[in-house]
Every structure is written in structure tokens, then in C-alpha cells.
Amino acid sequence: MVKTAAHAPIPTASSPGGGPRTILVLGGGGMKGLAHIGVWKALEERGVVPDAIMGTSIGALIGACLAGGMGWKDLAQLALALRKEDIVQINKRALWLGGVREEAVFDGDHYRAYIRSHLPVSTFAELTIPLRINTVSLVSGSEVWFGTGARTDVPLADAVYASCALPIYFPPYRTGDDHLVDGGVLDVLPVRKAAAWGAERIIGVDAGTEMSPPDPDFFSRGMIAIHDRVLTLNLCEQRRAVMDGYQGPPLVYIRPKIGHLGGWDFDRTQYFLEEGYRAAREALNALPAAA
């Protein structure tokens, strides 16, 4: 789907104001965010080369890999090899009596080590495509951005981890006196921030969850299930706020049909890749031949 100025071609290079003209925005969505890889394949086939990338949560991880020079084949190979235990390790202290005082149920260092070992570069300065990724400060309550034109005072892997540090599941990233968590808490699809960066065209990939009726036994699953339901409500409201009445630069909105699936689904990787590719081709084919 294309929002506003549907027949405008996708520009390249920098805008007159100095910002990137075409920005690819990769939203959050847990494992569903692997669909971003299929989107990149479709963009490559179409000859569309974004001038910059913005990412949130899993979108920050995929975006950092792409901005660091990895292609869709490399990422697809990594995605198909990914297993839950590669990024998820139970924080055993959270299971003890009094474990409710722990920061999270999973081990953050384990996940951060996975990120560090698979990123193609270790610093923002080594990226070949401008990149911005968002996190949220639990101290100030505001977004904190890392990357081109923003903060670069932490290793790339740490910034990516912070953007992926979903509360309750992973501990916040501590830097100085601040505690940073998943950027999707405030902005899971930052297309408006892309517009503020100076984009003349935005390609937004929405891998988020849909609001559907819960299973009959859903609420008997405890606090994690209830937390996930609250998170889904928040993310759906964010989508509504972003897309309803959108008035920004032309937006190629790519929405793979994966919103009904869970963010912790490690068994549908191939489907996520294929659906991202299909949805991107559909959106791009709706553009004029010159785009």
C-alpha cells in the first residue's frame, strides 16, 4: 500500500536539505521481524537502494546487519539456522523465591553475545549505510536514538541490544545513570521520525502484531501472558496513531500477513522470509515502472 503521492518515483541520493531521500524503516515484531530480510531481497531485485535505514527492536538488528554490508542471502542463512536457545537463556535467579525482584526472566548477556557475534561490524563508524536505531529511557521516559546524527558513544552491539531489550523478557541496557529498553515501547514503526530526518520517500515495513481474541485459556497462563496482551494493545494503538490520517512524505507501507502469529515463533522462519518478500513485491509492483 502506498500512502500519499502514489505515483511519485522512489528518489535516490540526498535531499536538498541534506537528509537521506529514501529511508527504509524496519519495525519491531520479534521473530516476525525476519520478514525484513525478504523485503530487502525484493528491494534488491527492484534496484531500490535506500539512502538510510531506521530500525526498532528486531528491525534494529536486521537494519544494523544490512547497514554493515550483509546481503539478504547471508541474513536468510543466519535466520534459518537460528534456534530459540541461541538468544534465550533463562535467568535462573528469576525462578527462585523472591525472583520477582530480578530485572528479567531471560539472560541479557547471552542475547547480547549473540548480537555481537553476528553483526558484520562493531562500530557505527564502520557502517556503509547511514543507520539510526531507537531505544527508550526508563529514567527520562523519552526515546534515545543511536547512529548517524545521533549518539554513537556505545558499541553497535550494545545499542542494538538496547533497542531489542523488551521489558520483563530482557534486562535494560545500562549506560551511565540511564536504563534503556526496547524502542518499540514508544515507537515501534518510526516513520514520522524518518520524515523528521528529511526523507522524501519512506519505505515502512510493519511486522507487528494484530489484535485478535485471546485463546480460552489465555489468562490462566500468568503474568507473562497478561504482559504480552498489554503490549499488543499498546502496539496496535501505536499503529493506529501512525497510520490514521498519515500526512508525511510518500510512504510505501509494507504489511506482511504475519500479524496473527506470535513474536516468539521460532518454527515459521521460512514463512516469515517468504511473506516479507511477497508483501514487498506487491507493494513495489503498485508503483509506476519508473519507481
mmCIF file of C-alpha atoms in Angstrom:
data_model
loop_
_atom_site.group_PDB
_atom_site.id
_atom_site.type_symbol
_atom_site.label_atom_id
_atom_site.label_comp_id
_atom_site.label_asym_id
_atom_site.label_seq_id
_atom_site.Cartn_x
_atom_site.Cartn_y
_atom_site.Cartn_z
ATOM 1 C CA MET A 1 0.000 0.000 0.000
ATOM 2 C CA VAL A 2 1.269 3.464 -0.853
ATOM 3 C CA LYS A 3 0.256 6.442 1.269
ATOM 4 C CA THR A 4 0.176 9.841 -0.486
ATOM 5 C CA ALA A 5 1.728 10.709 -3.839
ATOM 6 C CA ALA A 6 1.390 7.117 -5.013
ATOM 7 C CA HIS A 7 2.805 7.860 -8.472
ATOM 8 C CA ALA A 8 5.981 9.560 -7.321
ATOM 9 C CA PRO A 9 9.119 7.526 -8.178
ATOM 10 C CA ILE A 10 11.484 6.431 -5.441
ATOM 11 C CA PRO A 11 14.274 9.043 -5.356
ATOM 12 C CA THR A 12 17.898 8.372 -4.575
ATOM 13 C CA ALA A 13 20.810 10.270 -3.033
ATOM 14 C CA SER A 14 20.410 13.105 -0.566
ATOM 15 C CA SER A 15 17.566 15.558 -0.309
ATOM 16 C CA PRO A 16 18.202 19.288 -0.820
ATOM 17 C CA GLY A 17 18.071 19.709 2.943
ATOM 18 C CA GLY A 18 20.960 17.312 3.423
ATOM 19 C CA GLY A 19 18.979 14.341 4.771
ATOM 20 C CA PRO A 20 18.613 10.963 3.061
ATOM 21 C CA ARG A 21 15.904 10.995 0.376
ATOM 22 C CA THR A 22 14.717 7.373 0.701
ATOM 23 C CA ILE A 23 14.630 5.854 4.183
ATOM 24 C CA LEU A 24 13.816 2.230 4.909
ATOM 25 C CA VAL A 25 12.041 1.874 8.272
ATOM 26 C CA LEU A 26 12.125 -1.599 9.827
ATOM 27 C CA GLY A 27 9.658 -2.010 12.674
ATOM 28 C CA GLY A 28 9.593 -4.333 15.651
ATOM 29 C CA GLY A 29 7.828 -7.680 15.895
ATOM 30 C CA GLY A 30 10.067 -10.303 17.455
ATOM 31 C CA MET A 31 10.698 -13.289 15.201
ATOM 32 C CA LYS A 32 8.162 -11.898 12.740
ATOM 33 C CA GLY A 33 10.750 -9.225 12.003
ATOM 34 C CA LEU A 34 12.689 -11.797 9.987
ATOM 35 C CA ALA A 35 10.275 -10.788 7.245
ATOM 36 C CA HIS A 36 12.511 -7.714 6.832
ATOM 37 C CA ILE A 37 15.041 -9.996 5.136
ATOM 38 C CA GLY A 38 12.536 -10.961 2.453
ATOM 39 C CA VAL A 39 11.716 -7.288 1.979
ATOM 40 C CA TRP A 40 15.378 -6.495 1.362
ATOM 41 C CA LYS A 41 15.521 -9.237 -1.281
ATOM 42 C CA ALA A 42 12.571 -7.659 -3.093
ATOM 43 C CA LEU A 43 14.175 -4.212 -2.891
ATOM 44 C CA GLU A 44 17.422 -5.560 -4.340
ATOM 45 C CA GLU A 45 15.569 -7.177 -7.223
ATOM 46 C CA ARG A 46 13.749 -3.923 -7.933
ATOM 47 C CA GLY A 47 17.014 -1.965 -7.812
ATOM 48 C CA VAL A 48 15.860 0.129 -4.866
ATOM 49 C CA VAL A 49 18.783 1.163 -2.664
ATOM 50 C CA PRO A 50 17.667 3.123 0.431
ATOM 51 C CA ASP A 51 19.861 6.041 1.406
ATOM 52 C CA ALA A 52 19.411 5.242 5.100
ATOM 53 C CA ILE A 53 17.827 2.733 7.448
ATOM 54 C CA MET A 54 15.923 3.242 10.685
ATOM 55 C CA GLY A 55 15.190 0.255 12.919
ATOM 56 C CA THR A 56 13.322 -0.640 16.048
ATOM 57 C CA SER A 57 13.898 -3.805 18.105
ATOM 58 C CA ILE A 58 14.364 -6.719 15.667
ATOM 59 C CA GLY A 59 14.331 -4.048 12.967
ATOM 60 C CA ALA A 60 17.394 -2.507 14.630
ATOM 61 C CA LEU A 61 19.203 -5.844 14.490
ATOM 62 C CA ILE A 62 18.324 -6.547 10.854
ATOM 63 C CA GLY A 63 18.989 -2.914 9.960
ATOM 64 C CA ALA A 64 22.442 -2.978 11.552
ATOM 65 C CA CYS A 65 23.328 -6.135 9.625
ATOM 66 C CA LEU A 66 22.178 -4.582 6.336
ATOM 67 C CA ALA A 67 23.882 -1.258 7.039
ATOM 68 C CA GLY A 68 27.038 -3.201 7.858
ATOM 69 C CA GLY A 69 27.113 -4.769 4.405
ATOM 70 C CA MET A 70 25.303 -8.090 4.772
ATOM 71 C CA GLY A 71 23.030 -9.205 1.926
ATOM 72 C CA TRP A 72 19.703 -10.983 2.122
ATOM 73 C CA LYS A 73 21.298 -14.374 1.373
ATOM 74 C CA ASP A 74 23.660 -14.047 4.337
ATOM 75 C CA LEU A 75 20.832 -12.988 6.622
ATOM 76 C CA ALA A 76 18.466 -15.696 5.386
ATOM 77 C CA GLN A 77 21.101 -18.302 6.166
ATOM 78 C CA LEU A 78 21.518 -16.938 9.695
ATOM 79 C CA ALA A 79 17.754 -16.750 10.206
ATOM 80 C CA LEU A 80 17.157 -20.346 9.116
ATOM 81 C CA ALA A 81 19.895 -21.529 11.472
ATOM 82 C CA LEU A 82 18.548 -19.543 14.441
ATOM 83 C CA ARG A 83 17.240 -21.562 17.374
ATOM 84 C CA LYS A 84 15.478 -20.293 20.464
ATOM 85 C CA GLU A 85 18.368 -21.263 22.723
ATOM 86 C CA ASP A 86 20.708 -19.070 20.668
ATOM 87 C CA ILE A 87 19.125 -15.927 22.098
ATOM 88 C CA VAL A 88 17.034 -17.143 25.019
ATOM 89 C CA GLN A 89 18.641 -18.349 28.235
ATOM 90 C CA ILE A 90 16.549 -18.439 31.397
ATOM 91 C CA ASN A 91 17.697 -16.202 34.225
ATOM 92 C CA LYS A 92 17.585 -18.880 36.890
ATOM 93 C CA ARG A 93 17.518 -16.325 39.700
ATOM 94 C CA ALA A 94 14.135 -15.171 38.391
ATOM 95 C CA LEU A 95 12.774 -18.629 39.232
ATOM 96 C CA TRP A 96 13.915 -18.570 42.838
ATOM 97 C CA LEU A 97 11.845 -17.423 45.781
ATOM 98 C CA GLY A 98 11.934 -13.659 45.564
ATOM 99 C CA GLY A 99 12.800 -13.816 41.869
ATOM 100 C CA VAL A 100 10.198 -11.176 41.153
ATOM 101 C CA ARG A 101 12.878 -8.657 42.141
ATOM 102 C CA GLU A 102 15.027 -9.707 39.165
ATOM 103 C CA GLU A 103 15.156 -7.400 36.127
ATOM 104 C CA ALA A 104 14.017 -10.003 33.603
ATOM 105 C CA VAL A 105 13.267 -13.667 33.014
ATOM 106 C CA PHE A 106 15.979 -14.067 30.357
ATOM 107 C CA ASP A 107 19.746 -13.510 30.493
ATOM 108 C CA GLY A 108 20.650 -10.290 28.710
ATOM 109 C CA ASP A 109 24.361 -11.087 28.392
ATOM 110 C CA HIS A 110 23.532 -14.263 26.475
ATOM 111 C CA TYR A 111 21.447 -12.355 23.923
ATOM 112 C CA ARG A 112 23.976 -9.551 23.649
ATOM 113 C CA ALA A 113 26.732 -12.073 22.926
ATOM 114 C CA TYR A 114 24.668 -13.475 20.060
ATOM 115 C CA ILE A 115 24.180 -9.999 18.618
ATOM 116 C CA ARG A 116 27.860 -9.142 18.967
ATOM 117 C CA SER A 117 28.993 -12.353 17.280
ATOM 118 C CA HIS A 118 26.727 -11.943 14.247
ATOM 119 C CA LEU A 119 26.948 -8.246 13.428
ATOM 120 C CA PRO A 120 29.313 -7.698 10.481
ATOM 121 C CA VAL A 121 30.892 -4.626 12.124
ATOM 122 C CA SER A 122 31.393 -3.470 15.699
ATOM 123 C CA THR A 123 31.105 0.327 15.483
ATOM 124 C CA PHE A 124 28.740 2.823 13.888
ATOM 125 C CA ALA A 125 31.693 4.322 12.003
ATOM 126 C CA GLU A 126 32.127 1.100 10.025
ATOM 127 C CA LEU A 127 28.577 1.057 8.629
ATOM 128 C CA THR A 128 28.238 1.524 4.879
ATOM 129 C CA ILE A 129 24.632 2.814 5.018
ATOM 130 C CA PRO A 130 23.534 5.540 7.462
ATOM 131 C CA LEU A 131 21.598 3.957 10.326
ATOM 132 C CA ARG A 132 19.505 5.153 13.236
ATOM 133 C CA ILE A 133 18.016 2.896 15.900
ATOM 134 C CA ASN A 134 15.799 3.851 18.805
ATOM 135 C CA THR A 135 15.642 2.883 22.451
ATOM 136 C CA VAL A 136 13.585 4.190 25.356
ATOM 137 C CA SER A 137 14.983 5.650 28.567
ATOM 138 C CA LEU A 138 13.281 4.401 31.724
ATOM 139 C CA VAL A 139 14.741 7.426 33.525
ATOM 140 C CA SER A 140 13.543 10.260 31.280
ATOM 141 C CA GLY A 141 10.642 8.414 29.653
ATOM 142 C CA SER A 142 11.762 9.572 26.202
ATOM 143 C CA GLU A 143 13.292 7.994 23.120
ATOM 144 C CA VAL A 144 17.077 7.788 22.868
ATOM 145 C CA TRP A 145 18.474 7.454 19.346
ATOM 146 C CA PHE A 146 21.786 5.959 18.295
ATOM 147 C CA GLY A 147 23.560 6.150 14.935
ATOM 148 C CA THR A 148 24.027 8.689 12.175
ATOM 149 C CA GLY A 149 23.410 12.172 13.519
ATOM 150 C CA ALA A 150 22.664 10.758 16.973
ATOM 151 C CA ARG A 151 24.596 9.082 19.786
ATOM 152 C CA THR A 152 27.469 6.783 18.864
ATOM 153 C CA ASP A 153 29.124 6.541 22.265
ATOM 154 C CA VAL A 154 28.387 2.851 22.811
ATOM 155 C CA PRO A 155 29.354 -0.232 20.782
ATOM 156 C CA LEU A 156 26.943 -1.017 17.953
ATOM 157 C CA ALA A 157 26.002 -4.369 19.512
ATOM 158 C CA ASP A 158 25.065 -2.686 22.791
ATOM 159 C CA ALA A 159 22.847 -0.128 21.053
ATOM 160 C CA VAL A 160 21.134 -2.914 19.095
ATOM 161 C CA TYR A 161 20.635 -4.917 22.278
ATOM 162 C CA ALA A 162 19.097 -1.891 23.995
ATOM 163 C CA SER A 163 16.644 -1.484 21.125
ATOM 164 C CA CYS A 164 15.707 -5.179 21.499
ATOM 165 C CA ALA A 165 15.542 -5.256 25.318
ATOM 166 C CA LEU A 166 11.830 -5.925 25.696
ATOM 167 C CA PRO A 167 10.846 -5.292 29.349
ATOM 168 C CA ILE A 168 10.256 -8.346 31.534
ATOM 169 C CA TYR A 169 11.965 -10.584 28.961
ATOM 170 C CA PHE A 170 15.398 -8.924 28.767
ATOM 171 C CA PRO A 171 17.141 -6.600 31.252
ATOM 172 C CA PRO A 172 17.540 -2.925 30.368
ATOM 173 C CA TYR A 173 20.853 -1.790 28.944
ATOM 174 C CA ARG A 174 22.684 0.375 31.450
ATOM 175 C CA THR A 175 24.746 3.304 30.222
ATOM 176 C CA GLY A 176 25.866 5.848 32.778
ATOM 177 C CA ASP A 177 22.886 6.501 35.031
ATOM 178 C CA ASP A 178 20.358 5.533 32.386
ATOM 179 C CA HIS A 179 18.424 2.307 31.750
ATOM 180 C CA LEU A 180 17.419 1.753 28.124
ATOM 181 C CA VAL A 181 14.800 -0.662 26.794
ATOM 182 C CA ASP A 182 13.131 -1.713 23.553
ATOM 183 C CA GLY A 183 12.451 1.240 21.243
ATOM 184 C CA GLY A 184 9.056 -0.236 20.380
ATOM 185 C CA VAL A 185 7.777 0.740 23.808
ATOM 186 C CA LEU A 186 7.220 4.251 22.402
ATOM 187 C CA ASP A 187 7.655 3.980 18.623
ATOM 188 C CA VAL A 188 7.531 0.551 17.009
ATOM 189 C CA LEU A 189 7.403 1.920 13.429
ATOM 190 C CA PRO A 190 9.182 5.308 13.415
ATOM 191 C CA VAL A 191 8.036 6.606 10.033
ATOM 192 C CA ARG A 192 7.370 10.051 11.474
ATOM 193 C CA LYS A 193 10.952 10.186 12.737
ATOM 194 C CA ALA A 194 12.099 9.271 9.232
ATOM 195 C CA ALA A 195 10.125 12.227 7.914
ATOM 196 C CA ALA A 196 11.785 14.465 10.509
ATOM 197 C CA TRP A 197 15.181 13.222 9.285
ATOM 198 C CA GLY A 198 14.344 14.750 5.918
ATOM 199 C CA ALA A 199 13.047 11.776 3.922
ATOM 200 C CA GLU A 200 11.285 12.472 0.653
ATOM 201 C CA ARG A 201 10.126 8.864 0.414
ATOM 202 C CA ILE A 202 9.724 6.287 3.170
ATOM 203 C CA ILE A 203 9.514 2.524 2.862
ATOM 204 C CA GLY A 204 7.955 1.279 6.090
ATOM 205 C CA VAL A 205 7.870 -2.416 6.982
ATOM 206 C CA ASP A 206 5.303 -3.270 9.644
ATOM 207 C CA ALA A 207 5.839 -6.729 11.158
ATOM 208 C CA GLY A 208 3.753 -6.017 14.249
ATOM 209 C CA THR A 209 1.004 -7.972 15.931
ATOM 210 C CA GLU A 210 -2.712 -7.786 15.216
ATOM 211 C CA MET A 211 -5.299 -7.571 17.996
ATOM 212 C CA SER A 212 -7.254 -10.829 17.915
ATOM 213 C CA PRO A 213 -9.438 -12.613 20.502
ATOM 214 C CA PRO A 214 -7.311 -14.492 23.059
ATOM 215 C CA ASP A 215 -7.483 -18.275 23.414
ATOM 216 C CA PRO A 216 -9.964 -19.526 26.054
ATOM 217 C CA ASP A 217 -7.167 -20.382 28.485
ATOM 218 C CA PHE A 218 -5.041 -17.331 27.691
ATOM 219 C CA PHE A 219 -5.330 -15.540 31.024
ATOM 220 C CA SER A 220 -4.586 -18.685 33.006
ATOM 221 C CA ARG A 221 -1.032 -18.588 31.679
ATOM 222 C CA GLY A 222 0.022 -15.984 34.220
ATOM 223 C CA MET A 223 1.733 -12.617 34.320
ATOM 224 C CA ILE A 224 3.783 -13.060 31.137
ATOM 225 C CA ALA A 225 0.666 -13.703 29.073
ATOM 226 C CA ILE A 226 -1.062 -10.690 30.610
ATOM 227 C CA HIS A 227 2.026 -8.564 29.926
ATOM 228 C CA ASP A 228 2.007 -9.711 26.289
ATOM 229 C CA ARG A 229 -1.672 -8.776 25.958
ATOM 230 C CA VAL A 230 -0.997 -5.297 27.317
ATOM 231 C CA LEU A 231 1.960 -4.962 24.933
ATOM 232 C CA THR A 232 -0.230 -5.978 21.991
ATOM 233 C CA LEU A 233 -2.776 -3.327 22.939
ATOM 234 C CA ASN A 234 -0.004 -0.736 23.072
ATOM 235 C CA LEU A 235 1.488 -1.720 19.719
ATOM 236 C CA CYS A 236 -1.868 -1.791 17.945
ATOM 237 C CA GLU A 237 -2.647 1.669 19.274
ATOM 238 C CA GLN A 238 0.741 2.869 18.052
ATOM 239 C CA ARG A 239 -0.031 1.539 14.564
ATOM 240 C CA ARG A 240 -3.389 3.304 14.552
ATOM 241 C CA ALA A 241 -1.808 6.568 15.655
ATOM 242 C CA VAL A 242 0.880 6.369 12.962
ATOM 243 C CA MET A 243 -1.255 5.252 10.021
ATOM 244 C CA ASP A 244 -4.585 7.004 10.585
ATOM 245 C CA GLY A 245 -4.501 10.321 8.807
ATOM 246 C CA TYR A 246 -0.853 9.984 7.790
ATOM 247 C CA GLN A 247 0.261 13.277 6.209
ATOM 248 C CA GLY A 248 4.004 12.793 5.802
ATOM 249 C CA PRO A 249 6.157 12.141 2.736
ATOM 250 C CA PRO A 250 5.058 9.389 0.315
ATOM 251 C CA LEU A 251 5.039 6.131 2.251
ATOM 252 C CA VAL A 252 5.339 2.688 0.722
ATOM 253 C CA TYR A 253 3.702 0.689 3.511
ATOM 254 C CA ILE A 254 4.639 -2.986 3.535
ATOM 255 C CA ARG A 255 2.499 -5.122 5.827
ATOM 256 C CA PRO A 256 3.299 -8.865 5.638
ATOM 257 C CA LYS A 257 0.402 -11.139 6.598
ATOM 258 C CA ILE A 258 2.020 -12.328 9.811
ATOM 259 C CA GLY A 259 0.288 -10.197 12.458
ATOM 260 C CA HIS A 260 -1.733 -13.163 13.711
ATOM 261 C CA LEU A 261 1.421 -15.064 14.665
ATOM 262 C CA GLY A 262 3.455 -14.757 17.835
ATOM 263 C CA GLY A 263 6.689 -12.867 18.253
ATOM 264 C CA TRP A 264 8.341 -15.901 19.823
ATOM 265 C CA ASP A 265 7.533 -18.288 16.961
ATOM 266 C CA PHE A 266 10.813 -19.976 16.015
ATOM 267 C CA ASP A 267 9.140 -22.567 13.768
ATOM 268 C CA ARG A 268 7.960 -20.352 10.902
ATOM 269 C CA THR A 269 11.182 -18.682 9.794
ATOM 270 C CA GLN A 270 10.813 -19.737 6.166
ATOM 271 C CA TYR A 271 7.275 -18.391 6.100
ATOM 272 C CA PHE A 272 8.364 -15.058 7.587
ATOM 273 C CA LEU A 273 11.061 -14.721 4.909
ATOM 274 C CA GLU A 274 8.690 -15.606 2.084
ATOM 275 C CA GLU A 275 5.852 -13.420 3.321
ATOM 276 C CA GLY A 276 8.137 -10.420 3.684
ATOM 277 C CA TYR A 277 9.268 -10.935 0.100
ATOM 278 C CA ARG A 278 5.709 -11.375 -1.181
ATOM 279 C CA ALA A 279 4.374 -8.310 0.622
ATOM 280 C CA ALA A 280 7.264 -6.150 -0.582
ATOM 281 C CA ARG A 281 6.849 -7.239 -4.205
ATOM 282 C CA GLU A 282 3.141 -6.497 -4.003
ATOM 283 C CA ALA A 283 3.758 -3.006 -2.642
ATOM 284 C CA LEU A 284 6.539 -2.246 -5.114
ATOM 285 C CA ASN A 285 4.532 -3.540 -8.078
ATOM 286 C CA ALA A 286 1.876 -0.975 -7.218
ATOM 287 C CA LEU A 287 4.395 1.756 -8.024
ATOM 288 C CA PRO A 288 4.952 3.097 -11.560
ATOM 289 C CA ALA A 289 7.625 1.435 -13.705
ATOM 290 C CA ALA A 290 9.967 4.399 -13.223
ATOM 291 C CA ALA A 291 9.997 3.952 -9.422
#
